XYZ file of C-alpha atoms in Angstrom:
735
model
C 16.708 -15.792 101.983
C 18.888 -13.362 103.973
C 18.408 -9.642 104.157
C 21.149 -8.860 101.641
C 19.543 -10.882 98.918
C 16.151 -9.282 99.515
C 17.623 -5.811 99.256
C 19.344 -6.720 95.982
C 16.144 -8.169 94.503
C 14.195 -5.099 95.539
C 16.794 -2.841 93.945
C 16.730 -4.895 90.749
C 12.936 -4.685 90.644
C 13.077 -0.932 91.042
C 15.572 -0.704 88.172
C 13.414 -2.874 85.929
C 10.275 -0.883 86.716
C 12.188 2.315 86.040
C 13.415 1.075 82.676
C 9.943 0.030 81.581
C 8.580 3.348 82.807
C 11.157 5.223 80.739
C 10.353 3.068 77.670
C 6.623 3.651 77.957
C 7.197 7.358 78.487
C 9.314 7.518 75.271
C 6.720 5.620 73.276
C 3.998 7.952 74.545
C 6.160 10.927 73.563
C 6.824 9.648 70.051
C 3.295 8.508 69.323
C 1.422 11.425 70.829
C 3.560 14.509 71.181
C 5.814 14.061 68.074
C 3.290 12.462 65.648
C 3.044 15.468 63.318
C 6.818 16.000 63.183
C 7.581 12.396 62.172
C 4.727 12.344 59.687
C 6.294 15.298 57.872
C 9.730 13.626 57.990
C 8.338 10.375 56.607
C 6.590 12.175 53.795
C 9.707 14.128 52.938
C 11.497 10.928 51.809
C 9.487 9.692 48.810
C 9.954 7.282 45.893
C 10.196 8.857 42.451
C 10.148 6.802 39.204
C 12.044 8.222 36.247
C 11.051 6.814 32.824
C 13.740 6.995 30.147
C 12.406 6.709 26.574
C 14.204 4.097 24.451
C 15.953 4.821 21.171
C 13.529 4.212 18.330
C 14.435 1.543 15.773
C 15.354 2.458 12.211
C 13.610 1.637 8.938
C 15.873 0.369 6.137
C 15.462 -0.610 2.495
C 16.462 -4.056 1.183
C 20.118 -2.947 0.822
C 20.401 -1.266 4.231
C 19.810 2.296 3.065
C 18.301 4.206 6.002
C 14.794 5.547 5.418
C 14.010 6.536 9.021
C 16.647 7.340 11.661
C 17.233 9.308 14.862
C 19.465 12.303 15.466
C 20.539 13.811 18.787
C 19.596 17.438 19.018
C 18.897 20.126 21.567
C 15.246 20.976 22.163
C 13.376 23.512 24.223
C 9.892 22.721 25.555
C 7.289 24.866 27.277
C 4.654 23.547 29.662
C 1.713 25.817 28.886
C -0.149 24.727 31.994
C 2.327 26.858 33.995
C 1.236 30.131 32.375
C -1.609 32.305 31.355
C -1.660 33.416 27.730
C 0.008 36.760 28.575
C 2.722 35.049 30.592
C 3.388 32.569 27.788
C 3.880 35.463 25.378
C 6.486 37.066 27.639
C 8.297 33.720 27.972
C 8.435 33.404 24.196
C 9.909 36.906 23.937
C 12.594 35.990 26.466
C 13.416 32.771 24.601
C 13.545 34.600 21.284
C 16.215 36.934 22.695
C 18.220 34.015 24.100
C 18.094 31.859 20.973
C 17.882 34.515 18.253
C 14.750 32.844 16.872
C 11.701 34.905 15.836
C 8.816 34.862 18.285
C 6.467 33.878 15.471
C 8.484 30.712 14.836
C 8.521 29.782 18.527
C 4.780 30.392 18.843
C 4.106 27.917 16.018
C 5.276 25.190 18.373
C 2.628 26.224 20.877
C 0.027 26.031 18.100
C 0.993 22.431 17.205
C -2.320 20.594 17.028
C -0.729 17.150 17.049
C 0.829 17.362 20.525
C -1.384 16.151 23.362
C -2.883 19.087 25.331
C -1.244 17.943 28.594
C 2.215 17.464 27.098
C 4.917 20.164 26.939
C 5.156 21.768 23.500
C 8.430 21.716 21.577
C 9.120 25.309 20.495
C 12.724 24.987 19.280
C 14.894 22.163 17.973
C 18.336 21.769 16.462
C 20.080 23.669 19.273
C 23.730 23.175 20.127
C 25.192 22.955 23.632
C 25.636 26.716 23.944
C 21.979 27.310 23.137
C 20.853 24.789 25.728
C 23.126 26.318 28.373
C 21.786 29.823 27.753
C 18.231 28.619 28.339
C 19.144 26.446 31.323
C 20.998 29.290 33.070
C 17.877 31.479 33.030
C 15.882 28.794 34.899
C 12.569 29.971 33.452
C 9.712 28.091 35.180
C 7.933 25.675 32.829
C 10.759 25.847 30.284
C 13.102 22.890 29.831
C 16.218 22.737 27.641
C 17.580 19.245 27.057
C 19.192 16.837 24.652
C 16.704 14.595 22.885
C 16.509 12.112 20.032
C 14.458 13.406 17.121
C 13.144 11.294 14.243
C 14.580 12.135 10.837
C 13.895 10.871 7.319
C 17.090 11.127 5.244
C 15.351 10.290 1.945
C 12.763 13.044 2.495
C 9.635 12.286 0.440
C 10.989 9.088 -1.180
C 8.895 6.202 0.119
C 6.938 8.484 2.455
C 3.677 6.562 2.166
C 5.405 3.282 2.969
C 7.586 4.556 5.812
C 4.916 6.808 7.349
C 5.778 9.378 10.009
C 5.779 9.989 13.740
C 3.655 12.545 15.489
C 2.100 13.298 18.835
C -0.210 10.711 20.316
C -3.822 10.814 19.341
C -6.387 10.695 22.134
C -6.853 6.963 21.570
C -3.105 6.306 21.554
C -2.711 8.389 24.711
C -5.219 6.195 26.531
C -3.569 2.988 25.328
C 0.146 3.808 25.474
C 0.603 5.734 28.714
C 0.046 2.505 30.654
C 2.842 0.914 28.605
C 5.395 3.401 29.890
C 5.123 6.039 27.162
C 5.613 9.656 28.156
C 2.840 12.098 27.175
C 5.105 14.129 24.901
C 6.593 11.154 22.994
C 6.205 11.005 19.229
C 4.689 7.751 18.008
C 3.980 6.168 14.644
C 0.949 7.633 12.935
C 1.051 6.082 9.445
C 2.795 3.484 7.301
C 5.401 1.182 8.820
C 5.949 3.696 11.625
C 2.363 3.175 12.736
C 1.852 -0.529 12.021
C 5.116 -1.586 13.682
C 5.016 0.945 16.537
C 5.526 -1.703 19.229
C 8.591 -3.166 17.506
C 10.137 0.225 16.697
C 9.530 1.831 20.090
C 11.425 -0.577 22.330
C 11.139 -0.859 26.125
C 11.481 2.291 28.244
C 13.958 2.367 31.123
C 12.746 2.781 34.711
C 14.831 4.208 37.545
C 13.319 4.102 41.045
C 14.771 6.854 43.289
C 14.274 7.751 46.931
C 14.194 11.540 47.287
C 13.620 13.900 50.188
C 11.105 16.695 50.343
C 13.544 18.973 48.530
C 13.719 16.438 45.701
C 17.270 15.515 46.585
C 18.147 11.928 45.675
C 18.818 9.817 48.756
C 19.486 6.522 47.034
C 18.716 4.462 43.911
C 16.248 1.705 44.707
C 16.211 0.064 41.269
C 17.512 0.796 37.778
C 16.336 -0.938 34.568
C 18.021 0.530 31.455
C 15.939 1.151 28.293
C 15.992 -1.415 25.495
C 16.220 0.082 21.973
C 13.563 -0.638 19.390
C 14.064 -3.111 16.574
C 15.034 -2.169 13.026
C 12.551 -2.857 10.219
C 14.025 -4.040 6.901
C 11.785 -3.416 3.878
C 11.665 -5.195 0.524
C 11.804 -1.770 -1.170
C 14.759 -0.727 -3.316
C 15.109 2.987 -2.546
C 16.650 3.844 -5.938
C 13.887 2.063 -7.826
C 11.392 3.758 -5.519
C 12.835 7.185 -6.327
C 12.829 6.416 -10.063
C 9.222 5.197 -10.012
C 8.094 8.293 -8.101
C 9.843 10.539 -10.615
C 8.394 8.725 -13.645
C 4.849 8.807 -12.270
C 5.114 12.516 -11.478
C 6.466 13.238 -14.967
C 3.712 11.139 -16.513
C 1.006 13.083 -14.698
C 2.552 16.383 -15.783
C 2.683 15.164 -19.383
C -0.969 14.066 -19.246
C -2.035 17.583 -18.217
C -0.785 18.852 -21.560
C -3.285 16.703 -23.461
C -6.879 17.626 -24.252
C -9.723 15.208 -23.628
C -11.675 14.354 -26.773
C -14.804 13.924 -24.646
C -14.847 17.247 -22.801
C -12.446 19.464 -24.736
C -10.617 20.320 -21.489
C -7.099 19.442 -20.447
C -6.842 16.308 -18.341
C -6.473 17.202 -14.623
C -4.152 14.220 -13.885
C -3.550 15.234 -10.260
C -3.216 11.855 -8.575
C -1.889 8.406 -9.312
C -0.206 5.300 -7.959
C 2.248 2.650 -9.084
C 3.326 -0.717 -7.681
C 6.298 -2.915 -8.590
C 6.158 -6.523 -7.375
C 8.240 -9.658 -7.717
C 5.880 -12.206 -9.286
C 7.963 -15.068 -7.891
C 7.431 -14.402 -4.195
C 5.154 -11.375 -3.718
C 7.846 -8.905 -2.594
C 6.940 -5.253 -3.149
C 9.964 -3.552 -4.718
C 8.445 -0.075 -5.070
C 5.142 1.536 -4.154
C 4.294 5.056 -5.272
C 1.450 7.378 -4.389
C 1.132 10.902 -5.769
C 0.836 13.566 -4.448
C 3.294 12.888 -1.668
C 4.837 14.729 1.281
C 8.032 14.956 3.323
C 7.580 13.127 6.659
C 10.176 15.442 8.239
C 7.438 18.087 8.200
C 5.444 16.056 10.695
C 8.179 15.493 13.270
C 8.177 18.946 14.846
C 4.482 19.428 14.272
C 2.616 21.733 11.943
C 0.571 24.773 12.713
C -2.983 24.875 11.418
C -1.970 27.261 8.632
C 0.911 25.010 7.553
C -1.264 21.917 7.638
C -3.919 23.514 5.476
C -1.417 24.797 2.934
C 0.159 21.358 2.511
C -2.596 18.822 3.071
C -5.730 20.707 2.076
C -4.391 21.894 -1.266
C -7.165 21.110 -3.797
C -4.573 20.714 -6.563
C -2.645 18.097 -4.569
C -5.530 16.238 -2.906
C -5.067 13.442 -0.427
C -1.317 13.744 0.009
C -1.427 11.728 3.235
C -3.342 8.841 1.632
C -1.436 5.891 0.193
C -3.382 5.473 -3.035
C -1.573 2.232 -3.862
C -3.512 0.464 -1.084
C -6.306 2.963 -0.371
C -7.239 4.221 -3.837
C -10.334 2.526 -5.273
C -10.593 2.596 -9.085
C -12.546 0.953 -11.869
C -9.904 -1.216 -13.560
C -11.433 -0.965 -17.028
C -9.976 -3.246 -19.681
C -7.185 -4.589 -17.475
C -10.013 -6.694 -16.011
C -10.639 -8.461 -19.348
C -8.208 -11.352 -18.683
C -10.402 -12.222 -15.698
C -13.443 -12.435 -17.969
C -11.445 -14.430 -20.506
C -10.382 -17.004 -17.914
C -13.951 -17.183 -16.595
C -15.309 -17.822 -20.105
C -12.744 -20.578 -20.638
C -13.592 -22.112 -17.270
C -17.309 -22.161 -18.114
C -16.644 -23.655 -21.544
C -18.125 -20.685 -23.402
C -14.907 -19.679 -25.172
C -13.008 -21.648 -27.774
C -9.615 -19.859 -27.680
C -9.041 -19.969 -31.439
C -12.646 -19.517 -32.541
C -13.228 -16.403 -34.619
C -15.332 -13.488 -33.459
C -16.263 -10.782 -35.931
C -16.074 -7.436 -34.108
C -18.350 -4.943 -35.853
C -17.835 -2.217 -33.220
C -20.651 -3.175 -30.892
C -22.477 -6.053 -29.233
C -26.251 -6.315 -29.249
C -28.032 -8.598 -26.789
C -30.014 -11.094 -28.914
C -33.742 -10.425 -29.167
C -34.432 -13.977 -28.045
C -33.195 -12.997 -24.587
C -35.948 -10.434 -24.223
C -33.777 -7.394 -23.672
C -35.494 -4.142 -22.772
C -33.811 -0.785 -22.220
C -30.164 -0.611 -23.225
C -29.456 -3.607 -25.446
C -26.496 -2.400 -27.535
C -23.002 -1.908 -26.110
C -20.309 -0.182 -28.154
C -16.547 -0.395 -28.395
C -14.442 2.614 -27.527
C -15.006 5.158 -30.309
C -17.325 2.528 -31.861
C -14.305 1.102 -33.694
C -14.885 -2.142 -35.631
C -11.854 -4.358 -35.089
C -12.719 -7.129 -37.560
C -12.195 -10.844 -37.023
C -10.469 -11.808 -33.765
C -9.868 -14.833 -31.621
C -9.339 -14.649 -27.832
C -5.700 -13.682 -28.204
C -6.495 -10.891 -30.646
C -9.415 -9.678 -28.539
C -7.017 -9.062 -25.643
C -4.291 -7.586 -27.836
C -6.674 -5.171 -29.553
C -8.899 -4.779 -26.440
C -12.191 -5.658 -28.112
C -15.025 -4.589 -25.826
C -17.584 -6.354 -28.028
C -15.845 -9.718 -27.575
C -16.037 -9.509 -23.789
C -19.536 -8.038 -23.824
C -20.629 -11.256 -25.493
C -18.727 -13.489 -23.067
C -20.193 -11.693 -20.040
C -23.713 -11.758 -21.500
C -23.467 -15.474 -22.307
C -22.321 -16.182 -18.753
C -25.358 -14.358 -17.367
C -27.685 -16.839 -19.047
C -25.845 -19.968 -17.920
C -27.722 -22.055 -15.372
C -25.794 -23.091 -12.300
C -22.709 -21.721 -10.565
C -21.002 -20.855 -13.883
C -23.303 -17.831 -14.041
C -20.950 -16.190 -11.522
C -17.752 -17.411 -13.177
C -16.401 -13.868 -13.593
C -16.846 -13.096 -9.913
C -15.377 -16.449 -8.855
C -12.321 -16.038 -11.088
C -11.774 -12.469 -9.871
C -11.810 -13.599 -6.247
C -9.408 -16.448 -6.991
C -6.997 -13.762 -8.255
C -7.305 -11.810 -5.002
C -9.679 -9.097 -6.216
C -12.427 -7.945 -3.880
C -10.499 -8.540 -0.644
C -7.431 -7.023 1.050
C -4.112 -8.442 -0.109
C -2.714 -8.483 3.426
C 0.294 -6.288 2.639
C 1.928 -4.998 5.837
C 0.539 -1.486 5.597
C -2.376 0.100 7.464
C -5.748 1.187 6.107
C -5.744 -1.137 3.062
C -9.070 -1.125 1.186
C -10.737 -4.318 -0.008
C -12.008 -3.173 -3.389
C -15.251 -4.636 -4.750
C -16.284 -7.515 -7.002
C -19.998 -7.039 -7.612
C -22.786 -9.573 -7.693
C -26.512 -9.452 -6.933
C -26.009 -9.119 -3.177
C -23.362 -6.417 -3.522
C -25.570 -4.400 -5.873
C -28.515 -4.565 -3.493
C -26.327 -3.511 -0.566
C -24.965 -0.515 -2.479
C -28.460 0.553 -3.503
C -29.645 0.285 0.099
C -26.790 2.096 1.858
C -26.243 4.883 -0.676
C -29.091 5.277 -3.166
C -28.024 8.843 -4.041
C -24.657 7.630 -5.300
C -25.550 4.244 -6.788
C -29.239 4.418 -7.634
C -30.235 8.035 -8.373
C -32.974 6.925 -10.799
C -34.589 4.437 -8.415
C -33.940 1.380 -10.583
C -34.651 -2.203 -9.466
C -31.863 -3.718 -7.397
C -31.809 -7.145 -9.044
C -28.839 -8.223 -11.173
C -29.429 -7.549 -14.890
C -27.530 -8.722 -17.997
C -26.167 -5.194 -18.361
C -24.616 -5.461 -14.900
C -22.764 -8.601 -15.938
C -21.723 -6.986 -19.237
C -20.281 -3.930 -17.475
C -18.527 -6.181 -14.977
C -16.967 -8.146 -17.850
C -14.971 -5.106 -18.984
C -14.083 -3.876 -15.484
C -16.695 -1.135 -15.257
C -19.948 -0.723 -13.380
C -19.553 -1.634 -9.728
C -16.090 -3.193 -10.094
C -13.420 -1.496 -7.971
C -9.820 -2.423 -7.229
C -6.705 -0.959 -5.667
C -3.436 -0.717 -7.627
C -1.786 -3.335 -5.430
C -4.676 -5.738 -6.077
C -4.220 -5.302 -9.829
C -0.486 -5.946 -9.549
C -1.111 -9.010 -7.410
C -3.741 -10.397 -9.797
C -1.431 -10.057 -12.802
C 1.423 -11.622 -10.836
C -0.884 -14.597 -10.288
C -1.670 -14.835 -14.008
C 2.007 -14.465 -14.906
C 3.357 -17.064 -12.502
C 0.755 -19.704 -13.340
C -1.733 -19.306 -10.493
C 0.095 -18.710 -7.182
C -1.617 -15.904 -5.284
C 0.645 -14.200 -2.755
C -0.011 -11.874 0.105
C 2.491 -9.144 -0.804
C 5.383 -8.445 1.557
C 6.684 -4.913 2.014
C 8.609 -5.952 5.147
C 11.372 -8.544 4.957
C 12.454 -8.758 8.586
C 12.408 -7.241 12.062
C 16.014 -7.089 13.337
C 17.127 -6.776 16.956
C 19.320 -3.894 18.191
C 19.561 -5.110 21.765
C 23.079 -5.862 22.954
C 22.556 -9.582 23.560
C 20.941 -10.285 20.169
C 22.215 -7.412 18.021
C 21.691 -8.017 14.298
C 19.579 -11.137 14.719
C 16.221 -11.419 12.975
C 13.416 -11.312 15.513
C 10.815 -11.910 12.809
C 11.207 -12.822 9.142
C 8.487 -12.684 6.510
C 8.719 -15.618 4.136
C 6.604 -15.654 0.952
C 2.975 -15.895 2.045
C 0.805 -17.940 -0.310
C -2.910 -17.130 -0.058
C -4.021 -19.729 -2.571
C -3.470 -21.324 -5.946
C -5.784 -20.527 -8.861
C -6.527 -23.476 -11.128
C -6.543 -21.982 -14.617
C -8.579 -23.688 -17.349
C -7.297 -25.052 -20.653
C -6.654 -22.189 -23.027
C -5.133 -19.894 -20.412
C -1.919 -19.910 -22.447
C -3.842 -18.070 -25.157
C -4.743 -15.397 -22.598
C -1.065 -14.922 -21.785
C -0.313 -14.890 -25.506
C -2.800 -12.088 -26.100
C -1.313 -10.065 -23.252
C 2.138 -10.675 -24.682
C 1.115 -9.018 -27.946
C -0.295 -5.838 -26.363
C 3.075 -4.106 -26.825
C 3.489 -5.505 -30.369
C 3.111 -2.918 -33.130
C 2.826 -5.526 -35.910
C -0.275 -6.967 -34.247
C -1.568 -3.466 -33.419
C -1.464 -3.903 -29.639
C -3.021 -1.103 -27.617
C 0.315 -0.259 -25.938
C 2.432 -0.577 -29.094
C 2.991 3.170 -29.443
C 4.243 3.481 -25.876
C 6.770 0.704 -26.531
C 8.159 1.934 -29.837
C 11.932 1.469 -29.836
C 11.781 -0.785 -26.792
C 14.093 -3.832 -26.569
C 11.407 -6.450 -27.165
C 13.913 -9.192 -27.946
C 15.916 -8.712 -24.766
C 13.153 -8.022 -22.229
C 9.713 -8.546 -23.714
C 6.762 -7.104 -21.814
C 3.263 -8.587 -21.494
C 0.457 -6.400 -20.226
C -2.934 -4.813 -20.667
C -4.091 -1.250 -21.079
C -7.214 0.075 -19.456
C -9.235 3.271 -19.870
C -11.843 3.348 -17.137
C -14.770 5.725 -17.049
C -14.944 7.544 -13.718
C -18.257 8.438 -12.122
C -19.176 11.737 -10.485
C -17.789 15.270 -10.599
C -14.292 16.586 -10.087
C -14.621 18.363 -6.738
C -12.232 21.146 -7.695
C -13.100 21.768 -11.337
C -16.834 21.104 -10.873
C -17.149 19.114 -14.069
C -17.515 15.469 -14.997
C -14.504 13.375 -14.192
C -12.234 12.295 -17.028
C -11.169 8.715 -17.697
C -8.663 6.927 -15.496
C -5.592 5.562 -17.306
C -4.430 2.088 -16.241
C -1.661 -0.243 -17.387
C -0.536 -3.493 -15.752
C 2.341 -5.558 -17.117
C 4.898 -8.228 -16.338
C 8.340 -8.958 -17.770
C 10.060 -10.847 -19.188
C 7.107 -12.408 -20.985
C 8.304 -16.027 -20.921
C 10.227 -15.769 -17.636
C 7.861 -13.708 -15.479
C 9.786 -11.960 -12.727
C 8.407 -8.456 -12.212
C 4.955 -6.883 -12.353
C 4.282 -3.155 -12.730
C 0.865 -1.570 -12.206
C 0.238 2.104 -12.970
C -3.014 3.964 -12.293
C -3.362 7.651 -13.209
C -6.622 9.297 -12.209
C -8.288 11.513 -14.842
C -5.272 11.200 -17.150
C -6.885 9.791 -20.317
C -6.135 6.604 -22.240
C -4.203 3.811 -20.599
C -2.052 3.228 -23.674
C -1.138 6.912 -23.961
C -0.738 7.981 -20.317
C -0.087 4.964 -18.090
C 1.796 2.643 -20.474
C 4.731 5.065 -21.070
C 5.172 5.420 -17.306
C 5.136 1.641 -16.857
C 7.697 1.251 -19.646
C 10.159 3.604 -17.938
C 9.638 1.875 -14.600
C 10.182 -1.531 -16.211
C 13.404 -0.304 -17.820
C 14.564 0.845 -14.379
C 13.665 -2.566 -12.940
C 15.726 -4.249 -15.634
C 18.720 -2.076 -14.775
C 18.462 -2.433 -11.007
C 17.724 -6.175 -10.877
C 21.357 -6.891 -11.758
C 22.322 -6.135 -8.141
C 19.465 -8.004 -6.453
C 20.095 -11.462 -5.019
C 18.108 -14.365 -6.383
C 14.805 -14.459 -4.505
C 13.198 -17.420 -2.851
C 11.004 -18.963 -5.539
C 7.568 -19.893 -4.250
C 5.587 -20.962 -7.331
C 5.517 -23.451 -10.198
C 6.015 -21.667 -13.556
C 3.141 -22.078 -16.017
C 3.657 -24.626 -18.768
C 2.727 -23.735 -22.356
C -0.244 -25.480 -23.917
C 1.058 -27.299 -26.987
C -1.493 -28.864 -29.354
C -0.731 -31.861 -31.481
C 0.373 -30.719 -34.929
C 0.198 -32.887 -38.070
C 3.593 -33.886 -39.370
C 2.947 -32.159 -42.691
C 2.604 -28.745 -41.001
C 5.664 -28.900 -38.759
C 7.985 -26.054 -39.595
C 5.519 -24.186 -41.790
C 6.600 -20.521 -41.464
C 2.996 -19.318 -41.586
C 2.422 -20.549 -38.029
C 5.692 -19.815 -36.258
C 4.533 -16.418 -34.967
C 1.596 -17.914 -33.087
C 3.449 -20.573 -31.136
C 3.936 -20.453 -27.356
C 7.572 -20.548 -26.420
C 8.662 -23.999 -25.294
C 6.251 -26.029 -27.426
C 7.715 -28.991 -29.368
C 8.821 -28.016 -32.890
C 7.737 -24.442 -32.187
C 4.461 -25.019 -34.046
C 0.816 -24.451 -33.287
C -2.412 -25.151 -35.154
C -3.529 -22.420 -37.579
C -6.048 -19.823 -36.435
C -9.208 -18.866 -38.280
C -9.133 -15.415 -39.828
C -12.599 -15.142 -41.314
C -16.119 -15.600 -39.985
C -16.442 -18.605 -42.299
C -14.270 -20.701 -39.968
C -15.727 -20.089 -36.499
C -14.283 -23.189 -34.826
C -10.734 -22.319 -35.835
C -9.748 -25.671 -37.311
C -8.730 -24.249 -40.681
C -11.705 -25.873 -42.496
C -14.595 -23.676 -43.683
C -17.675 -24.418 -41.583
C -19.827 -24.859 -44.715
C -17.590 -27.682 -45.945
C -17.876 -29.416 -42.598
C -21.690 -29.240 -42.710
C -22.149 -30.271 -46.349
C -19.405 -32.877 -46.301
C -17.717 -31.293 -49.321
C -14.276 -32.735 -50.199
C -11.515 -31.199 -48.132
C -8.107 -30.322 -49.445
C -5.017 -31.874 -47.913
C -3.379 -30.232 -44.905
C -0.364 -28.664 -46.639
C -2.606 -26.949 -49.182
C -4.741 -25.522 -46.370
C -1.584 -23.972 -44.931
C -0.731 -22.461 -48.300
C -4.295 -21.150 -48.685
C -4.039 -19.531 -45.269
C -0.822 -17.797 -46.303
C -2.478 -16.522 -49.485
C -5.439 -15.155 -47.490
C -3.092 -13.356 -45.073
C -1.124 -11.908 -47.999
C -4.285 -10.599 -49.673
C -5.354 -8.968 -46.361
C -1.973 -7.259 -46.174
C -0.847 -9.042 -43.007
C 2.894 -9.221 -42.436
C 3.963 -12.842 -42.193
C 6.627 -13.799 -39.676
């Protein structure tokens, strides 16, 4: 290698060493001398995630009428954590001058107990753009003026207990929902559909990932996911029927307060009540009323403690936030008697047409070794005379059902609990499954239930330290819907729908569908609620007589217990079947400090021979069912008849009951004496005659003495004529 090449290689080596030396020097400078400077620069460019709340879904009635919506409005919030109490007061004064709103009104927002303590408090809403600009221009620390979506309820208090309301997150909701992208100050469902369908209504929040510098200036957008709006909820409720039912119940309670109780001599308090309208063909809830009620708009902005107490702690409007239709627990009274009737038929202890002579009371036979209370009286100790099963329901004979319940107690085997089994087959004693929160299960008592009640609350259920075993008197009280029996209004409506439609027990639907509002699937049903069948009750032979007796409750000629309430009603065009109930209430009225008055109950379906709609009305401390609850149910049923003309035909989910038609001798076909007792749809429109005196207990039209002695019997046509003569002598109006 010559000298020139060596010099060039040496020069190149020097250059390479110099370059590496410069590189190492720069690295040493950056890593050691400039570490703090670059750390600050790196920290100054950060990632910030902005969460955008979605638009909340709406709640609609069956025709698309909006029950819950959103409106865009200007709001002002204050973050109290930025101030001391004195500073917050001065901020409120400044805002009051800017917005021309009294300081006292603004301070109520700071007192809102529903808003989470860490969330900014809304102090003003409903502002226009000018109002927002005035606040924004002042740049008051901790104060934010912005556009926001606020929940609104256009129908005000109509359907409030079904729709529910939104409010600030509870502590539990705060723990659960913040991880799902909720903001601390968001309003969430707290009751009704708003609460139960919170996930569907809320939607998916949007998330924007931003890179910002240390001055919070946006450098670039790293990711952007827009919010997805919540789904709409379509209810089975008809808002006009709902409004009518609420008005009729309120008027009925007011009317009841003008009547004096014969027991106490005081006016009936009649402060609370509930009503349910159901479609017996598929379980749809068409109206659900609870009184007293409230306007859910009150809850949106939050209430101060004083406002809350004035509205929801009013002793003369107790429990306004509770939905009594699914949460109210009441003794059903005589509306429970069809259950006992069906149980007696199932056990073979009742012959539907056998005569029972009601002398105003029932005494447990001495042979059964009764001690203590052995005699049970009718209401007002009224003697109702000779009745069969149909008449016992029409006239509401307590004595008849006392006997049935007592006889069942002494039956060996599972039939001893026939009343309880029949009640459960009709859905009593367990939640119906309606899509509403906090539904109560009611209570169907037996030996185990009684013992449990005595153990957990002896002061309430066993103040006299009685034995906890099941006595005949317990069964007797159960047979007329008293004692330990308890049911909600929706359970009563559902049970009667089951009787009316022939045995199909539904889980009621108050929600028809969940409908998408997202752009790709707008208007499509995300979830639809078809009729939900819980079970099918197998009714015994003779159940048609039970329906017959209920069909005569509104009949004045047969002295039905609701006849007065249905005077002038269009019985031919839209006949109503039902049952009145007057249930004794236990305990003291907390406000009036006196014994509670009777609860008025009436449950009915119509039309009688084409059961479509069921109405249940319960009015607490309002008196007699036939006088207080039945008139309310009549007006609701008349509204149903008017409104059903615009409803589409529902999906039918049951097999209609078939009438029980006995064989009738040719000689009696067409005899006018029997036409009034014939189930509709039977051949020839004829049914066997019923006994009307104690002398013919088996109801075959032949005196029992003649059957025993073998005395000659007259021919069948003459027996029909004799029956007509007996009815004429007793003053009965023949059909």
